[in-house]
Amino acid sequence: MTTAKSPLQVLVISLRRSVDRREKVEQELKKVSMSWSFLDAVDGSALARPPAEYQPLKVQLLQGYPLTPNEIGCYLSHKEAWKSCVAQNIPTLVFEDDFVLSPEFENVINSLLNDEDAWNFVRLQGLYEVPYQELTPLAGAHLVKNLGDAVGATAYLLKPQVAQVLIDESRDIYEPVDHFLEHRSKHGLEFLAVRPYPVDISRVKSTIDDRSERAPVKGLRKRVRSLARAVDRLCAAKPWFPK
């Protein structure tokens, strides 16, 4: 096994009440020698009111649909992980609590930590298969550039300077956090990935999933959204959907 030379913070975002999922996390992480800790997730369903970052009317107008309470809570939870990355000032591995590790996972992470100049943010899981360009060989995998939006936020590795950019660009919350991570025109960051992905999802039903499959925004609603986004680009110093 390759030995990592750099310190690493490992955070697992999980609701306190998700006892079964936390037990599965503990079993899964017994496969590796990393120190880790739970980061108590923000329970969106328990929020008395939307956070200051969320403007319901503007979201409905510019996004075309409202976020669910638990999408908001999930985003806020990842934002807390980014804040911890900045505060600790070390690379941070962020998990949601529905992950499964591949046999090569720890070797891949150690390879990344031994070549920190090669990356700033690395996706370790993706929901959608997208083409990619290979960049650097790793232990049993490659560091790549995805040529499409893989989506998903179950596992990723990031550095403090990237975490700070994500925090700065999250003053407004108006899209699911995994969509935001792919929103390069907003945050200006180019992320890499490891392929094959060293992390998969467990496919266990989530305790915070309150979103059914969304129908595409179309018709009059889509035209209104397009006009609203055009006005926002023209008038706002930091438009939500820059060209």
Short mmCIF file of C-alpha atoms in Angstrom, two decimals:
data_model
loop_
_atom_site.label_atom_id
_atom_site.label_comp_id
_atom_site.label_asym_id
_atom_site.label_seq_id
_atom_site.Cartn_x
_atom_site.Cartn_y
_atom_site.Cartn_z
CA MET A 1 0.00 0.00 0.00
CA THR A 2 1.30 3.45 -0.94
CA THR A 3 1.89 5.62 2.12
CA ALA A 4 0.49 9.15 1.99
CA LYS A 5 2.83 11.94 3.03
CA SER A 6 0.22 14.68 3.50
CA PRO A 7 -2.28 15.15 6.33
CA LEU A 8 -5.90 14.51 5.46
CA GLN A 9 -9.25 15.32 7.04
CA VAL A 10 -12.05 12.82 6.36
CA LEU A 11 -15.64 13.93 6.99
CA VAL A 12 -18.80 11.87 6.58
CA ILE A 13 -21.95 13.97 6.28
CA SER A 14 -24.76 12.14 8.10
CA LEU A 15 -27.88 12.92 10.06
CA ARG A 16 -27.65 12.10 13.75
CA ARG A 17 -30.91 10.17 13.47
CA SER A 18 -29.65 7.95 10.63
CA VAL A 19 -28.43 5.22 12.97
CA ASP A 20 -28.49 2.38 10.44
CA ARG A 21 -26.61 4.37 7.82
CA ARG A 22 -24.01 5.42 10.39
CA GLU A 23 -23.45 1.79 11.32
CA LYS A 24 -22.88 0.96 7.65
CA VAL A 25 -20.40 3.85 7.38
CA GLU A 26 -18.44 2.52 10.34
CA GLN A 27 -18.29 -0.95 8.78
CA GLU A 28 -17.22 0.43 5.40
CA LEU A 29 -14.44 2.59 6.82
CA LYS A 30 -12.99 -0.35 8.72
CA LYS A 31 -11.63 -1.34 5.30
CA VAL A 32 -9.11 1.53 5.40
CA SER A 33 -6.61 2.95 7.88
CA MET A 34 -7.77 6.57 7.71
CA SER A 35 -8.94 8.58 10.68
CA TRP A 36 -12.35 10.10 10.09
CA SER A 37 -15.32 11.70 11.80
CA PHE A 38 -19.02 12.30 11.26
CA LEU A 39 -20.17 15.78 10.32
CA ASP A 40 -23.73 16.14 11.58
CA ALA A 41 -25.87 16.99 8.57
CA VAL A 42 -28.30 19.88 8.55
CA ASP A 43 -31.77 18.35 8.70
CA GLY A 44 -33.63 20.36 6.10
CA SER A 45 -37.00 18.96 7.15
CA ALA A 46 -36.44 20.37 10.65
CA LEU A 47 -35.61 23.93 9.53
CA ALA A 48 -38.19 26.35 10.91
CA ARG A 49 -37.61 28.71 7.97
CA PRO A 50 -35.34 28.81 4.90
CA PRO A 51 -31.78 29.99 5.56
CA ALA A 52 -30.68 33.46 4.52
CA GLU A 53 -28.88 31.97 1.50
CA TYR A 54 -32.18 30.79 0.00
CA GLN A 55 -34.55 33.27 -1.67
CA PRO A 56 -37.69 31.29 -2.59
CA LEU A 57 -39.24 33.71 -5.09
CA LYS A 58 -35.98 34.35 -6.93
CA VAL A 59 -35.20 30.63 -7.01
CA GLN A 60 -38.61 29.86 -8.48
CA LEU A 61 -38.12 32.57 -11.12
CA LEU A 62 -34.52 31.85 -12.17
CA GLN A 63 -34.37 28.10 -11.54
CA GLY A 64 -37.92 27.25 -12.54
CA TYR A 65 -38.60 25.08 -9.50
CA PRO A 66 -38.10 25.37 -5.72
CA LEU A 67 -35.53 23.30 -3.88
CA THR A 68 -36.91 20.82 -1.40
CA PRO A 69 -36.12 21.36 2.30
CA ASN A 70 -33.69 18.46 2.30
CA GLU A 71 -31.90 19.66 -0.83
CA ILE A 72 -31.33 22.89 1.08
CA GLY A 73 -30.16 20.96 4.14
CA CYS A 74 -27.81 18.84 2.02
CA TYR A 75 -26.27 21.94 0.46
CA LEU A 76 -25.79 23.57 3.88
CA SER A 77 -24.14 20.36 5.13
CA HIS A 78 -21.58 20.37 2.33
CA LYS A 79 -20.98 24.04 2.99
CA GLU A 80 -20.09 23.15 6.60
CA ALA A 81 -17.62 20.57 5.28
CA TRP A 82 -15.99 23.25 3.09
CA LYS A 83 -15.75 25.57 6.08
CA SER A 84 -14.02 22.81 8.06
CA CYS A 85 -11.57 22.26 5.19
CA VAL A 86 -10.66 25.95 5.28
CA ALA A 87 -10.43 26.05 9.08
CA GLN A 88 -8.16 22.98 9.25
CA ASN A 89 -6.22 24.15 6.18
CA ILE A 90 -5.60 20.63 4.89
CA PRO A 91 -7.03 18.53 2.05
CA THR A 92 -10.41 17.15 3.00
CA LEU A 93 -12.20 14.05 1.83
CA VAL A 94 -15.96 14.54 1.96
CA PHE A 95 -18.43 11.65 1.95
CA GLU A 96 -22.18 11.45 2.08
CA ASP A 97 -23.27 8.45 4.14
CA ASP A 98 -24.31 6.10 1.31
CA PHE A 99 -20.92 5.14 -0.10
CA VAL A 100 -19.16 1.88 -0.93
CA LEU A 101 -15.37 1.79 -1.29
CA SER A 102 -13.53 -0.10 -4.01
CA PRO A 103 -10.54 -2.30 -3.05
CA GLU A 104 -8.20 0.31 -4.59
CA PHE A 105 -9.71 3.27 -2.73
CA GLU A 106 -6.99 3.88 -0.14
CA ASN A 107 -4.17 3.43 -2.65
CA VAL A 108 -5.85 5.94 -4.95
CA ILE A 109 -6.19 8.52 -2.17
CA ASN A 110 -2.58 8.04 -1.09
CA SER A 111 -1.42 8.45 -4.69
CA LEU A 112 -3.32 11.73 -4.92
CA LEU A 113 -1.87 12.99 -1.65
CA ASN A 114 1.63 12.16 -2.88
CA ASP A 115 1.09 14.24 -6.03
CA GLU A 116 -0.81 17.26 -4.70
CA ASP A 117 0.39 19.55 -7.49
CA ALA A 118 -1.69 17.57 -9.99
CA TRP A 119 -5.12 18.48 -8.61
CA ASN A 120 -7.24 20.91 -6.55
CA PHE A 121 -10.58 19.07 -6.46
CA VAL A 122 -11.14 15.44 -7.44
CA ARG A 123 -14.47 13.74 -7.99
CA LEU A 124 -14.39 10.16 -6.64
CA GLN A 125 -17.94 9.15 -7.64
CA GLY A 126 -20.40 10.07 -10.36
CA LEU A 127 -24.04 9.28 -11.03
CA TYR A 128 -23.80 9.54 -14.82
CA GLU A 129 -21.33 7.95 -17.20
CA VAL A 130 -19.55 10.64 -19.21
CA PRO A 131 -16.54 10.53 -21.56
CA TYR A 132 -13.20 11.58 -20.12
CA GLN A 133 -9.62 12.42 -20.99
CA GLU A 134 -6.89 10.55 -19.12
CA LEU A 135 -4.22 12.76 -17.54
CA THR A 136 -2.10 10.90 -14.98
CA PRO A 137 -1.89 7.22 -13.97
CA LEU A 138 -2.72 6.38 -10.35
CA ALA A 139 -2.78 3.14 -8.37
CA GLY A 140 -5.15 1.02 -10.44
CA ALA A 141 -6.84 4.06 -11.98
CA HIS A 142 -6.25 7.38 -13.76
CA LEU A 143 -6.62 11.02 -12.86
CA VAL A 144 -8.86 12.34 -15.64
CA LYS A 145 -10.84 15.31 -16.88
CA ASN A 146 -14.51 14.45 -17.26
CA LEU A 147 -15.92 15.74 -20.55
CA GLY A 148 -19.45 16.08 -19.22
CA ASP A 149 -21.43 16.54 -16.02
CA ALA A 150 -21.24 13.35 -13.97
CA VAL A 151 -23.25 14.85 -11.07
CA GLY A 152 -23.35 13.40 -7.56
CA ALA A 153 -21.68 14.47 -4.31
CA THR A 154 -21.20 11.16 -2.54
CA ALA A 155 -17.40 11.45 -2.43
CA TYR A 156 -14.82 14.05 -3.40
CA LEU A 157 -11.42 15.36 -2.30
CA LEU A 158 -10.67 19.07 -2.21
CA LYS A 159 -8.07 21.58 -1.04
CA PRO A 160 -8.73 24.58 1.22
CA GLN A 161 -8.36 27.18 -1.54
CA VAL A 162 -11.06 25.45 -3.58
CA ALA A 163 -13.28 25.09 -0.52
CA GLN A 164 -13.04 28.85 0.02
CA VAL A 165 -14.13 29.56 -3.55
CA LEU A 166 -17.10 27.23 -3.14
CA ILE A 167 -18.07 29.00 0.10
CA ASP A 168 -17.77 32.42 -1.54
CA GLU A 169 -19.92 31.33 -4.48
CA SER A 170 -22.57 29.85 -2.16
CA ARG A 171 -23.80 33.09 -0.68
CA ASP A 172 -26.99 32.21 -2.56
CA ILE A 173 -28.33 28.66 -2.68
CA TYR A 174 -30.54 28.00 -5.70
CA GLU A 175 -29.62 24.57 -7.10
CA PRO A 176 -28.79 21.14 -5.64
CA VAL A 177 -25.23 21.00 -4.39
CA ASP A 178 -24.07 18.38 -6.91
CA HIS A 179 -25.38 20.58 -9.74
CA PHE A 180 -23.54 23.55 -8.24
CA LEU A 181 -20.29 21.57 -8.23
CA GLU A 182 -20.70 21.08 -12.00
CA HIS A 183 -21.63 24.76 -12.51
CA ARG A 184 -18.28 25.90 -13.85
CA SER A 185 -19.57 29.16 -15.30
CA LYS A 186 -20.56 30.16 -11.74
CA HIS A 187 -17.56 29.19 -9.62
CA GLY A 188 -14.91 29.20 -12.37
CA LEU A 189 -13.25 26.00 -11.17
CA GLU A 190 -12.16 23.04 -13.28
CA PHE A 191 -12.45 19.76 -11.41
CA LEU A 192 -10.75 16.46 -12.14
CA ALA A 193 -11.91 12.93 -11.40
CA VAL A 194 -10.55 9.46 -10.77
CA ARG A 195 -11.64 6.80 -13.23
CA PRO A 196 -12.67 4.12 -12.65
CA TYR A 197 -14.38 5.77 -9.70
CA PRO A 198 -13.04 4.34 -6.42
CA VAL A 199 -16.36 5.03 -4.68
CA ASP A 200 -19.86 3.85 -5.53
CA ILE A 201 -23.21 4.53 -3.89
CA SER A 202 -24.87 1.93 -1.69
CA ARG A 203 -28.30 2.50 -3.28
CA VAL A 204 -29.93 2.26 0.13
CA LYS A 205 -33.00 4.51 0.33
CA SER A 206 -32.05 7.86 1.81
CA THR A 207 -33.54 9.09 5.07
CA ILE A 208 -33.55 12.65 3.72
CA ASP A 209 -34.72 12.11 0.14
CA ASP A 210 -37.80 14.26 -0.46
CA ARG A 211 -37.40 14.85 -4.18
CA SER A 212 -39.11 12.81 -6.86
CA GLU A 213 -37.83 12.92 -10.43
CA ARG A 214 -38.34 16.45 -11.74
CA ALA A 215 -40.08 17.08 -15.03
CA PRO A 216 -38.15 19.38 -17.40
CA VAL A 217 -38.99 23.07 -17.24
CA LYS A 218 -40.72 23.87 -20.54
CA GLY A 219 -43.35 26.00 -22.24
CA LEU A 220 -44.24 29.38 -20.79
CA ARG A 221 -42.37 28.60 -17.57
CA LYS A 222 -39.16 28.03 -19.53
CA ARG A 223 -39.60 31.27 -21.50
CA VAL A 224 -40.17 33.23 -18.28
CA ARG A 225 -37.07 31.61 -16.77
CA SER A 226 -34.95 32.51 -19.80
CA LEU A 227 -36.08 36.14 -19.64
CA ALA A 228 -35.45 36.30 -15.88
CA ARG A 229 -31.94 34.90 -16.32
CA ALA A 230 -31.19 37.42 -19.07
CA VAL A 231 -32.28 40.28 -16.82
CA ASP A 232 -30.23 38.86 -13.94
CA ARG A 233 -27.12 38.70 -16.14
CA LEU A 234 -27.67 42.29 -17.20
CA CYS A 235 -28.35 43.73 -13.74
CA ALA A 236 -26.61 41.57 -11.14
CA ALA A 237 -22.95 41.92 -10.18
CA LYS A 238 -22.85 38.14 -9.60
CA PRO A 239 -25.51 36.56 -11.84
CA TRP A 240 -26.68 33.10 -10.89
CA PHE A 241 -26.41 31.71 -14.42
CA PRO A 242 -23.60 33.55 -16.22
CA LYS A 243 -22.99 32.77 -19.89
#
